[in-house]
Amino acid sequence: MKRQNVRTLSLVVCTFTYLLIGAAVFDALESDTESKRWEVLSAMKNGLVRKYNITPEDYHMIEIVIIENKPHKAGPQWKFAGAFYFATVVLAMIGYGHSTPVTVGGKAFCMAYAMVGIPLGLVMFQSIGERLNKFASVVIRRAKCYLRCETTEATEMNLIRLWAAVFSRYEGWSYFDSFYYCFVTLTTIGFGDYVALQNDQALTSKPGYVALSLVFILFGLAVVAASINLLVLRFMTMQAEENARDEDKEGSRTMLPIDGHPIASRQRSHDDQASAGSRYGTYDTGGYAHMHRTAYAVCSCDCLGNKQCEGGALLPSERAPRALRRRASLAMAPDLVERASV
């Protein structure tokens, strides 16, 4: 099996093993809490139904009203500010799910808009990512120098920490939840459990905060995308180098059709060239001994217009030195002549 196939199989096995490990860890961490929350919610639901004598139909209607009313806490979602925020989320492939189009025209336009906008966004993030990365590193380094930190090296983690402090201040989240929101957003996971600009009519009453959130998404995605792109390019470069080494080791075998009959031709290895050099000698140019790699032309007889064939044997190429051709013509013994497979 080729090394490329082994590498692909190893990646598949490692990925599925990683998925199994992740499922086991999430099961251990979240399963018990989920069961307890469900028991508490069920008890509260039953208590409300008994206390106010609510029918199942009315309770279902109350659930729908509460769920549908949740996005409107931030103000109109489809006025220009909210629509621009939604378009940014679509372009960045985050997909919080906090608001979605409900009309047929809105859904159709969303699909067409995403097909054009997502590639455009990827190209834009790739183009400006490196420049923004340098700018962010300078700002963070100077901020660390001003705060007299022990290390002044700027990393993407410093950027996330800075924005986490901002969202913790404006959204009222804990610092850990803000950091979690920043990480989920910049990696384009976008669960939607934490979404900025969804409280206290923020879309209409806080235009500065809206602009700050949009800058965070565009600026942060460009920086993180540039870093991830470097890792992907490094892996692709390593894979290309290994493929080139494998091809050099195996040698290239091709089939060349001549008059409808395929013939097999192989590239000379270094050992074959050294053997040919020992038979017919080398010539010295500028103090270095070189083996003339075009000394013997592949015989293809009259079909390729090559007149250097004599008795099916290979004669030296016209580009070979005169001394080498004279020496080869004297050594045309049957056991030393490589015949063409015609």
Coordinates of C-alpha atoms in Angstrom, one line a residue:
M1 CA 0.0 0.0 0.0
K2 CA 1.3 3.4 -0.9
R3 CA 2.3 5.9 1.8
Q4 CA -0.5 8.3 0.7
N5 CA -3.1 5.6 1.3
V6 CA -1.6 4.7 4.6
R7 CA -1.7 8.4 5.6
T8 CA -5.3 8.8 4.6
L9 CA -6.4 5.7 6.4
S10 CA -4.5 6.9 9.5
L11 CA -6.2 10.3 9.4
V12 CA -9.7 8.6 9.1
V13 CA -8.9 6.3 12.1
C14 CA -7.5 9.2 14.2
T15 CA -10.5 11.4 13.4
F16 CA -13.1 8.7 14.3
T17 CA -11.2 7.8 17.4
Y18 CA -11.2 11.5 18.4
L19 CA -14.9 11.6 17.8
L20 CA -15.5 8.6 20.0
I21 CA -13.4 10.1 22.8
G22 CA -15.3 13.4 22.5
A23 CA -18.6 11.6 22.7
A24 CA -17.6 9.7 25.7
V25 CA -16.3 12.8 27.5
F26 CA -19.4 14.9 26.7
D27 CA -21.6 12.0 27.9
A28 CA -19.8 11.9 31.2
L29 CA -19.8 15.7 31.7
E30 CA -23.3 16.6 30.4
S31 CA -25.6 13.6 30.7
D32 CA -26.3 13.8 34.5
T33 CA -26.9 17.6 34.4
E34 CA -29.3 17.2 31.5
S35 CA -31.3 14.6 33.4
K36 CA -31.5 16.8 36.5
R37 CA -32.5 19.9 34.6
W38 CA -35.2 17.9 32.8
E39 CA -36.6 16.7 36.2
V40 CA -36.6 20.3 37.5
L41 CA -38.4 21.6 34.4
S42 CA -40.9 18.9 34.4
A43 CA -41.7 19.5 38.1
M44 CA -42.1 23.2 37.4
K45 CA -44.4 22.6 34.4
N46 CA -46.6 20.2 36.4
G47 CA -46.8 22.7 39.2
L48 CA -47.9 25.5 36.9
V49 CA -50.5 23.3 35.2
R50 CA -52.0 22.3 38.5
K51 CA -51.9 25.8 40.1
Y52 CA -53.6 27.6 37.2
N53 CA -55.5 24.7 35.8
I54 CA -53.9 25.1 32.3
T55 CA -55.0 22.7 29.6
P56 CA -52.3 20.9 27.5
E57 CA -53.4 23.0 24.5
D58 CA -53.0 26.3 26.3
Y59 CA -49.6 25.3 27.7
H60 CA -48.4 24.4 24.3
M61 CA -49.6 27.8 23.0
I62 CA -47.7 29.5 25.9
E63 CA -44.5 27.7 24.9
I64 CA -44.9 28.9 21.3
V65 CA -45.4 32.5 22.3
I66 CA -42.4 32.5 24.6
I67 CA -40.1 30.9 22.1
E68 CA -41.2 33.2 19.2
N69 CA -40.9 36.2 21.4
K70 CA -37.3 35.6 22.5
P71 CA -35.6 37.1 19.4
H72 CA -37.6 40.3 19.7
K73 CA -36.0 41.1 23.0
A74 CA -33.1 42.8 21.1
G75 CA -35.5 44.9 19.0
P76 CA -36.5 44.5 15.4
Q77 CA -34.4 41.8 13.9
W78 CA -35.0 42.7 10.3
K79 CA -34.5 46.4 10.3
F80 CA -31.2 47.6 8.7
A81 CA -29.0 47.1 11.8
G82 CA -30.4 43.6 12.6
A83 CA -30.4 42.6 8.9
F84 CA -26.7 43.7 8.5
Y85 CA -25.8 41.7 11.6
F86 CA -27.6 38.6 10.1
A87 CA -25.9 39.1 6.8
T88 CA -22.5 39.2 8.5
V89 CA -23.3 36.0 10.4
V90 CA -24.3 34.3 7.1
L91 CA -21.1 35.5 5.3
A92 CA -18.9 34.3 8.2
M93 CA -20.6 30.9 8.3
I94 CA -21.3 31.2 12.0
G95 CA -25.0 30.5 12.0
Y96 CA -26.2 31.4 15.5
G97 CA -29.8 30.6 14.7
H98 CA -31.0 33.5 16.8
S99 CA -33.1 34.8 13.9
T100 CA -34.0 33.1 10.6
P101 CA -36.0 34.2 7.6
V102 CA -39.6 33.0 7.6
T103 CA -40.8 34.1 4.2
V104 CA -40.3 32.1 1.0
G105 CA -38.6 35.0 -0.6
G106 CA -36.3 35.5 2.4
K107 CA -35.2 31.9 2.4
A108 CA -34.6 31.8 -1.3
F109 CA -32.5 35.0 -1.2
C110 CA -30.6 33.7 1.8
M111 CA -29.5 30.6 -0.2
A112 CA -28.5 32.6 -3.2
Y113 CA -26.8 35.3 -1.0
A114 CA -24.8 32.6 0.8
M115 CA -23.6 30.9 -2.4
V116 CA -22.0 34.1 -3.5
G117 CA -21.1 35.7 -0.2
I118 CA -19.4 32.7 1.5
P119 CA -16.6 32.3 -1.1
L120 CA -16.3 36.1 -1.3
G121 CA -15.9 36.2 2.5
L122 CA -13.3 33.4 2.5
V123 CA -11.2 35.2 -0.1
M124 CA -11.5 38.5 1.8
F125 CA -10.5 36.9 5.2
Q126 CA -7.6 35.2 3.5
S127 CA -6.4 38.4 1.9
I128 CA -6.5 40.7 4.9
G129 CA -5.8 38.1 7.5
E130 CA -2.0 38.5 7.5
R131 CA -2.1 42.3 7.5
L132 CA -4.6 42.3 10.4
N133 CA -2.6 39.8 12.2
K134 CA 0.4 42.1 12.1
F135 CA -1.7 45.1 13.2
A136 CA -3.2 43.1 16.1
S137 CA 0.2 41.9 17.3
V138 CA 1.5 45.4 17.4
V139 CA -1.5 46.7 19.4
I140 CA -1.4 43.8 21.8
R141 CA 2.4 44.1 22.3
R142 CA 2.2 47.8 23.0
A143 CA -0.7 47.2 25.4
K144 CA 1.4 44.6 27.3
C145 CA 4.3 46.9 27.5
Y146 CA 2.0 49.7 28.9
L147 CA 0.6 47.3 31.5
R148 CA 4.2 46.1 32.2
C149 CA 3.4 42.4 31.6
E150 CA 6.2 39.8 31.9
T151 CA 5.9 38.7 28.3
T152 CA 5.1 41.0 25.4
E153 CA 4.5 38.3 22.8
A154 CA 1.1 38.7 21.0
T155 CA -1.0 35.6 20.3
E156 CA -4.5 34.9 19.1
M157 CA -5.4 33.9 22.7
N158 CA -4.6 37.5 23.8
L159 CA -7.1 38.8 21.3
I160 CA -9.8 36.4 22.5
R161 CA -9.2 37.4 26.1
L162 CA -9.4 41.1 25.2
W163 CA -12.7 40.7 23.5
A164 CA -14.0 38.4 26.2
A165 CA -13.6 41.2 28.7
V166 CA -15.5 43.6 26.4
F167 CA -18.5 41.2 26.0
S168 CA -18.5 40.4 29.7
R169 CA -18.9 44.1 30.4
Y170 CA -21.7 44.8 27.9
E171 CA -23.6 41.6 28.0
G172 CA -23.4 40.9 31.7
W173 CA -22.0 37.4 31.2
S174 CA -19.3 35.8 33.3
Y175 CA -15.8 36.1 31.9
F176 CA -15.7 32.4 31.2
D177 CA -19.0 32.5 29.3
S178 CA -17.7 35.5 27.3
F179 CA -14.5 33.7 26.5
Y180 CA -16.6 30.7 25.4
Y181 CA -18.7 32.9 23.2
C182 CA -15.7 34.4 21.5
F183 CA -14.1 31.0 20.9
V184 CA -17.3 29.5 19.4
T185 CA -17.8 32.6 17.2
L186 CA -14.2 32.8 15.9
T187 CA -14.1 29.1 15.1
T188 CA -17.4 29.5 13.2
I189 CA -19.1 26.8 15.4
G190 CA -21.9 29.2 16.3
F191 CA -24.0 27.1 18.7
G192 CA -26.3 30.1 19.4
D193 CA -26.6 29.5 23.2
Y194 CA -24.8 32.9 23.6
V195 CA -25.4 35.6 21.1
A196 CA -24.4 39.2 21.4
L197 CA -26.8 42.1 20.8
Q198 CA -29.9 40.2 22.1
N199 CA -30.8 42.1 25.2
D200 CA -32.3 45.5 26.1
Q201 CA -33.1 46.6 22.5
A202 CA -29.3 46.6 21.8
L203 CA -29.8 46.6 18.0
T204 CA -31.5 50.0 18.1
S205 CA -30.3 51.7 21.2
K206 CA -26.6 50.8 21.1
P207 CA -25.2 51.6 17.7
G208 CA -21.6 51.8 19.0
Y209 CA -21.9 48.3 20.5
V210 CA -23.4 47.0 17.3
A211 CA -20.4 48.3 15.3
L212 CA -18.0 46.9 17.9
S213 CA -19.6 43.4 17.6
L214 CA -19.4 43.5 13.8
V215 CA -15.7 44.5 14.0
F216 CA -15.1 41.7 16.4
I217 CA -16.6 39.1 14.0
L218 CA -14.8 40.4 10.8
F219 CA -11.5 41.3 12.4
G220 CA -11.3 38.2 14.6
L221 CA -12.3 35.8 11.9
A222 CA -9.6 37.3 9.5
V223 CA -6.9 36.8 12.2
V224 CA -7.9 33.3 13.2
A225 CA -8.5 32.2 9.6
A226 CA -4.9 33.3 8.7
S227 CA -3.5 31.2 11.5
I228 CA -5.5 28.1 10.6
N229 CA -4.6 28.6 7.0
L230 CA -0.9 28.5 7.9
L231 CA -1.4 25.1 9.5
V232 CA -3.3 23.7 6.5
L233 CA -0.7 25.0 4.1
R234 CA 2.1 23.4 6.2
F235 CA 0.4 20.1 6.2
M236 CA -0.2 20.3 2.4
T237 CA 3.5 21.2 1.8
M238 CA 4.6 18.2 3.9
Q239 CA 2.3 15.9 2.0
A240 CA 3.5 17.2 -1.4
E241 CA 7.2 16.7 -0.3
E242 CA 6.5 13.2 0.8
N243 CA 4.7 12.4 -2.5
A244 CA 7.6 13.7 -4.5
R245 CA 10.0 11.5 -2.4
D246 CA 7.8 8.5 -3.0
E247 CA 7.8 9.1 -6.8
D248 CA 11.6 9.4 -6.8
K249 CA 12.0 6.1 -5.0
E250 CA 9.5 4.2 -7.1
G251 CA 10.6 5.6 -10.4
S252 CA 8.2 6.5 -13.2
R253 CA 6.8 3.8 -15.5
T254 CA 4.9 4.9 -18.6
M255 CA 3.4 3.2 -21.6
L256 CA 4.3 4.8 -25.0
P257 CA 2.2 3.6 -28.0
I258 CA 4.1 2.9 -31.2
D259 CA 2.1 1.8 -34.2
G260 CA -0.6 0.6 -31.9
H261 CA 1.7 -1.5 -29.8
P262 CA 2.5 -0.3 -26.3
I263 CA 6.0 -0.4 -25.1
A264 CA 7.3 0.0 -21.6
S265 CA 10.0 2.5 -20.9
R266 CA 11.5 3.2 -17.6
Q267 CA 13.7 6.0 -16.3
R268 CA 17.3 5.0 -15.7
S269 CA 18.2 4.8 -12.0
H270 CA 21.4 6.2 -10.6
D271 CA 22.9 2.7 -10.5
D272 CA 22.2 2.2 -14.2
Q273 CA 23.8 5.5 -15.0
A274 CA 26.8 4.7 -13.0
S275 CA 27.1 1.3 -14.7
A276 CA 26.8 3.0 -18.1
G277 CA 29.5 5.4 -17.1
S278 CA 31.8 2.5 -16.1
R279 CA 31.3 0.9 -19.5
Y280 CA 31.7 3.9 -21.8
G281 CA 33.7 6.2 -19.6
T282 CA 33.1 9.8 -18.5
Y283 CA 34.2 13.1 -19.9
D284 CA 35.7 15.9 -17.8
T285 CA 34.4 19.5 -18.0
G286 CA 35.9 22.2 -15.9
G287 CA 37.5 19.7 -13.5
Y288 CA 34.3 17.8 -12.8
A289 CA 33.5 14.3 -14.1
H290 CA 30.0 14.2 -15.6
M291 CA 28.0 11.3 -16.9
H292 CA 26.3 12.5 -20.1
R293 CA 22.7 11.6 -19.4
T294 CA 21.7 11.9 -23.1
A295 CA 24.4 9.7 -24.4
Y296 CA 22.1 6.9 -25.6
A297 CA 18.9 7.8 -27.3
V298 CA 15.8 5.6 -27.0
C299 CA 15.4 3.7 -30.2
S300 CA 12.0 4.1 -31.8
C301 CA 13.1 3.3 -35.3
D302 CA 11.5 5.1 -38.3
C303 CA 8.2 5.8 -36.6
L304 CA 9.7 8.8 -34.7
G305 CA 12.1 9.7 -37.5
N306 CA 15.1 8.6 -35.4
K307 CA 17.8 7.3 -37.8
Q308 CA 20.2 6.4 -35.0
C309 CA 19.0 2.8 -34.9
E310 CA 21.2 0.1 -36.4
G311 CA 20.2 -3.5 -36.1
G312 CA 17.8 -2.7 -33.2
A313 CA 20.7 -1.4 -31.0
L314 CA 20.9 2.0 -29.4
L315 CA 23.6 4.3 -30.7
P316 CA 24.9 7.4 -28.9
S317 CA 23.0 10.6 -29.2
E318 CA 24.3 13.4 -31.4
R319 CA 24.6 15.5 -28.2
A320 CA 27.2 13.1 -26.7
P321 CA 30.9 14.0 -27.0
R322 CA 32.7 12.7 -30.1
A323 CA 35.1 10.6 -28.0
L324 CA 32.2 8.9 -26.2
R325 CA 30.5 8.1 -29.5
R326 CA 33.7 6.7 -31.0
R327 CA 34.2 4.5 -27.9
A328 CA 30.6 3.3 -28.0
S329 CA 30.8 2.4 -31.7
L330 CA 33.8 0.1 -30.9
A331 CA 32.0 -1.5 -28.0
M332 CA 28.8 -2.6 -29.8
A333 CA 28.9 -6.1 -28.5
P334 CA 25.5 -7.8 -28.2
D335 CA 25.8 -8.1 -24.4
L336 CA 26.6 -4.4 -24.0
V337 CA 23.9 -3.0 -26.3
E338 CA 20.5 -2.1 -24.9
R339 CA 17.9 -3.0 -27.4
A340 CA 14.7 -1.1 -27.9
S341 CA 11.4 -2.9 -27.1
V342 CA 9.6 -2.3 -30.4

